[in-house]
C-alpha cells in the first residue's frame, strides 16, 4: 500500500505536467532588432532549466579546479608560500654562515612575500650592512620601520648594532637610551648599552648603569667585576684630569667621583691605590697618606706600601714611624724596605736610608731601590759605586728597566 502511495506521488506531477503540455502549450516571443526567438512556454522553461544546470556544473568544475590548483599549478598560492618559506630558511642560514650577498637576496624575497616581514627586513639590513651597502641597509630599515609596531624594541636594537658595526657606538647608544624608560630591565637593551658605553668611552654613564647590570645579572660575576673595576678606574682618572689646574677646586671632581663609588668598591686595593695616586698628583699628599695608611692597616699590600713611600704626609717623622711599624710583620718585604729608605731620605736620615735600600736589594733586585741607593751614593761622592750599582741593577734579562738616573 505504501509503495503504491509513493508511485502515485511521483506519477501525479508527471501526469499534471503532461496534461498541461497538451492543453496549454503557451507561447513565448523574444525579439531584439533583427533577432527573433519563438517557442512554447514549456520548451522555454525547459531551456532555462538546462541553462541553470549548465551554470551549476560550470561552478562545480571551477571549484574543483581551485581545490586541485595547488597540486597542478606551480605558480599557485600554495607553492608561493613554499617558496617564501624556503627563501626565509636559506636566508637566515646564509646570514649565520656569513654569506652576506646570498642572504640579502633571499631575505629580501622572503620579506616581500611574507605577512610578517619584520624579521626578514632586519636580517636583510644586517647583510647589507656587512657588505658595506649602507644606503641599502638604511632603506631596508625604513621598510622595517613601516611594518613594525611603534617603538619596536628589536628594530631599535638592530639599528644600534649596525651603527656600532659602522664605527659609531656613541650614536648607537644615543638611539637606545630613550628606550630605558619603557624597558628598564630588558636584558638585551642593558647588555647592548653597556657594550656601547664601553666602546665609546662613556665611562660615567657606564658607572651609572653598573648597579642595574648587577641587579639583573646581565653578565657573569667575574666579567661584571672586571668591567666595574675598569669603568671606575677610568672614571677616577678622568675626574682627576678635569680638576687639574683648577686651584682650590681641583679636588672637587675627584672627590665627587670617589663618593659616587659603591661603598664595597672603596675597599678595593686597586681603586684605593688609584685614588691615592690621583690625590698625590693633584697635590693632596696629606689626604693620600691617610687613605693609604688606613687601607694598608686593613689589608697589607706591597703595591700600596710602595705608593705610601712616594706621598708626602703632613708629618714626615710620623709617616716613617707608621711604616716602621709594619716592618715587624713584614721584615723581608723589599717594597716596604724601599719605602722606609725613601721616608728616611725625607727625614734626612742618610745612613739609615742607605741601610734600608741595601736591605731591600738583598731580598729583591728592585730597579727603583737601586736607583735610590745610587742617588744617595752620588750625593755622598761615591760615583763609581753608584754607576756600578746602576750597571748591575738596571738590567734584567738584557732589557733596560725604566727608572730615573741619579743626578751627577
CSV table of C-alpha atoms in Angstrom, one decimal, residues 62-241:
chain,number,residue,atom,x,y,z
A,62,UNK,CA,35.7,25.7,-11.3
A,63,UNK,CA,35.5,24.9,-7.6
A,64,UNK,CA,37.2,21.5,-8.2
A,65,UNK,CA,39.9,23.2,-10.3
A,66,UNK,CA,40.6,25.7,-7.5
A,67,UNK,CA,41.0,23.0,-4.9
A,68,UNK,CA,43.4,21.0,-7.1
A,69,UNK,CA,45.2,24.0,-8.4
A,70,UNK,CA,47.8,23.8,-5.6
A,71,UNK,CA,48.9,20.4,-6.9
A,72,UNK,CA,48.7,21.2,-10.6
A,73,UNK,CA,49.9,24.9,-10.9
A,74,UNK,CA,53.5,25.7,-9.9
A,75,UNK,CA,52.5,29.4,-9.6
A,76,UNK,CA,49.7,28.7,-7.1
A,77,UNK,CA,49.4,30.4,-3.7
A,78,UNK,CA,50.5,27.2,-2.0
A,79,UNK,CA,53.7,27.0,-4.0
A,80,UNK,CA,54.3,30.7,-3.4
A,81,UNK,CA,54.1,30.1,0.3
A,82,UNK,CA,56.6,27.3,0.0
A,83,UNK,CA,59.0,29.5,-2.0
A,84,UNK,CA,58.8,32.2,0.7
A,85,UNK,CA,59.4,29.6,3.4
A,86,UNK,CA,62.4,28.2,1.6
A,87,UNK,CA,63.8,31.7,1.0
A,88,UNK,CA,63.5,32.6,4.6
A,89,UNK,CA,65.2,29.4,5.8
A,90,UNK,CA,68.1,29.8,3.3
A,91,UNK,CA,68.4,33.5,4.1
A,92,UNK,CA,68.9,33.0,7.8
A,93,UNK,CA,71.2,30.1,7.3
A,94,UNK,CA,73.4,32.1,4.9
A,95,UNK,CA,73.3,35.1,7.4
A,96,UNK,CA,74.6,32.8,10.1
A,97,UNK,CA,77.3,31.5,7.8
A,98,UNK,CA,78.4,35.0,6.7
A,99,UNK,CA,77.3,34.6,3.1
A,100,UNK,CA,76.0,38.1,3.0
A,101,UNK,CA,75.2,38.6,-0.7
A,102,UNK,CA,73.1,35.5,-0.9
A,103,UNK,CA,71.4,36.1,2.4
A,104,UNK,CA,70.5,39.6,1.3
A,105,UNK,CA,68.8,38.3,-1.9
A,106,UNK,CA,66.8,35.5,-0.1
A,107,UNK,CA,65.8,37.6,2.9
A,108,UNK,CA,64.5,40.4,0.7
A,109,UNK,CA,62.5,37.9,-1.3
A,110,UNK,CA,61.1,36.5,2.0
A,111,UNK,CA,60.2,39.9,3.3
A,112,UNK,CA,58.3,40.9,0.1
A,113,UNK,CA,56.1,37.8,0.3
A,114,UNK,CA,55.6,37.4,4.0
A,115,UNK,CA,52.7,38.6,6.1
A,116,UNK,CA,55.2,39.2,8.9
A,117,UNK,CA,58.2,40.7,7.1
A,118,UNK,CA,59.9,42.5,10.0
A,119,UNK,CA,62.5,39.8,10.9
A,120,UNK,CA,63.3,39.4,7.2
A,121,UNK,CA,63.9,43.1,6.7
A,122,UNK,CA,66.1,43.2,9.8
A,123,UNK,CA,68.2,40.2,8.6
A,124,UNK,CA,68.5,41.7,5.1
A,125,UNK,CA,69.6,45.0,6.6
A,126,UNK,CA,72.3,43.2,8.6
A,127,UNK,CA,73.5,41.5,5.4
A,128,UNK,CA,73.6,44.8,3.5
A,129,UNK,CA,75.5,46.5,6.4
A,130,UNK,CA,78.1,43.7,6.3
A,131,UNK,CA,78.5,44.2,2.6
A,132,UNK,CA,79.1,47.9,3.2
A,133,UNK,CA,75.9,48.8,1.3
A,134,UNK,CA,74.8,51.3,3.8
A,135,UNK,CA,72.1,53.0,1.7
A,136,UNK,CA,70.5,49.7,1.0
A,137,UNK,CA,70.7,48.9,4.7
A,138,UNK,CA,69.0,52.2,5.7
A,139,UNK,CA,66.3,51.6,3.1
A,140,UNK,CA,65.6,48.1,4.5
A,141,UNK,CA,65.5,49.5,8.0
A,142,UNK,CA,63.0,52.1,6.8
A,143,UNK,CA,60.8,49.4,5.3
A,144,UNK,CA,61.1,47.5,8.6
A,145,UNK,CA,60.1,50.7,10.5
A,146,UNK,CA,57.0,50.9,8.3
A,147,UNK,CA,55.8,47.4,9.2
A,148,UNK,CA,57.0,47.4,12.9
A,149,UNK,CA,54.8,48.4,15.8
A,150,UNK,CA,55.5,51.9,17.2
A,151,UNK,CA,58.7,51.9,19.4
A,152,UNK,CA,59.5,48.3,18.5
A,153,UNK,CA,62.5,47.2,20.6
A,154,UNK,CA,64.0,44.6,18.2
A,155,UNK,CA,64.2,47.2,15.4
A,156,UNK,CA,66.0,49.7,17.7
A,157,UNK,CA,68.4,47.1,18.9
A,158,UNK,CA,69.2,46.1,15.4
A,159,UNK,CA,69.7,49.7,14.3
A,160,UNK,CA,72.1,50.3,17.2
A,161,UNK,CA,74.1,47.2,16.5
A,162,UNK,CA,74.5,48.1,12.9
A,163,UNK,CA,75.6,51.7,13.8
A,164,UNK,CA,78.1,50.2,16.2
A,165,UNK,CA,79.5,48.0,13.5
A,166,UNK,CA,79.9,51.0,11.2
A,167,UNK,CA,82.1,52.5,13.9
A,168,UNK,CA,79.7,54.9,15.6
A,169,UNK,CA,78.9,53.4,19.1
A,170,UNK,CA,78.1,56.8,20.6
A,171,UNK,CA,75.2,57.4,18.1
A,172,UNK,CA,74.1,53.8,18.7
A,173,UNK,CA,73.9,54.4,22.5
A,174,UNK,CA,72.0,57.6,22.0
A,175,UNK,CA,69.5,55.7,19.9
A,176,UNK,CA,68.9,53.2,22.7
A,177,UNK,CA,68.9,55.5,25.8
A,178,UNK,CA,65.3,56.7,25.4
A,179,UNK,CA,64.1,53.1,25.4
A,180,UNK,CA,65.2,52.6,29.0
A,181,UNK,CA,62.1,54.4,30.3
A,182,UNK,CA,59.8,51.9,28.7
A,183,UNK,CA,62.1,48.8,29.1
A,184,UNK,CA,64.1,49.5,32.3
A,185,UNK,CA,65.0,45.8,32.9
A,186,UNK,CA,65.2,44.5,29.3
A,187,UNK,CA,68.4,42.3,29.3
A,188,UNK,CA,69.5,42.8,25.8
A,189,UNK,CA,69.0,46.5,26.0
A,190,UNK,CA,71.1,46.8,29.1
A,191,UNK,CA,73.8,44.5,27.7
A,192,UNK,CA,74.0,46.4,24.4
A,193,UNK,CA,74.1,49.8,26.3
A,194,UNK,CA,76.9,48.5,28.5
A,195,UNK,CA,79.0,47.4,25.5
A,196,UNK,CA,78.3,50.7,23.6
A,197,UNK,CA,79.3,52.8,26.6
A,198,UNK,CA,82.5,50.8,27.0
A,199,UNK,CA,83.5,51.2,23.3
A,200,UNK,CA,82.6,54.8,23.1
A,201,UNK,CA,84.5,55.7,26.3
A,202,UNK,CA,81.3,56.9,28.1
A,203,UNK,CA,82.6,55.7,31.4
A,204,UNK,CA,80.5,57.9,33.6
A,205,UNK,CA,77.3,56.5,32.0
A,206,UNK,CA,78.6,53.0,32.3
A,207,UNK,CA,79.2,53.6,36.0
A,208,UNK,CA,75.6,54.7,36.4
A,209,UNK,CA,74.4,51.6,34.6
A,210,UNK,CA,76.5,49.1,36.6
A,211,UNK,CA,74.1,48.7,39.6
A,212,UNK,CA,71.3,47.7,37.2
A,213,UNK,CA,73.6,45.3,35.3
A,214,UNK,CA,74.5,43.6,38.6
A,215,UNK,CA,70.9,43.5,39.8
A,216,UNK,CA,69.6,41.9,36.6
A,217,UNK,CA,72.6,39.5,36.3
A,218,UNK,CA,73.3,40.7,32.8
A,219,UNK,CA,76.9,39.5,32.8
A,220,UNK,CA,78.7,36.7,34.7
A,221,UNK,CA,80.0,38.0,38.1
A,222,UNK,CA,83.7,37.7,37.1
A,223,UNK,CA,83.1,39.7,33.9
A,224,UNK,CA,81.0,42.3,35.7
A,225,UNK,CA,83.7,42.8,38.4
A,226,UNK,CA,86.3,43.3,35.8
A,227,UNK,CA,84.1,45.8,33.9
A,228,UNK,CA,83.2,47.7,37.1
A,229,UNK,CA,86.9,47.9,38.0
A,230,UNK,CA,87.8,49.2,34.6
A,231,UNK,CA,84.9,51.7,34.5
A,232,UNK,CA,85.7,53.2,37.9
A,233,UNK,CA,89.4,53.2,37.2
A,234,UNK,CA,88.9,55.4,34.1
A,235,UNK,CA,86.2,57.4,35.8
A,236,UNK,CA,88.5,58.4,38.7
A,237,UNK,CA,91.3,59.2,36.3
A,238,UNK,CA,89.1,61.4,34.2
A,239,UNK,CA,87.8,63.2,37.3
A,240,UNK,CA,91.4,64.0,38.4
A,241,UNK,CA,92.2,65.2,34.8
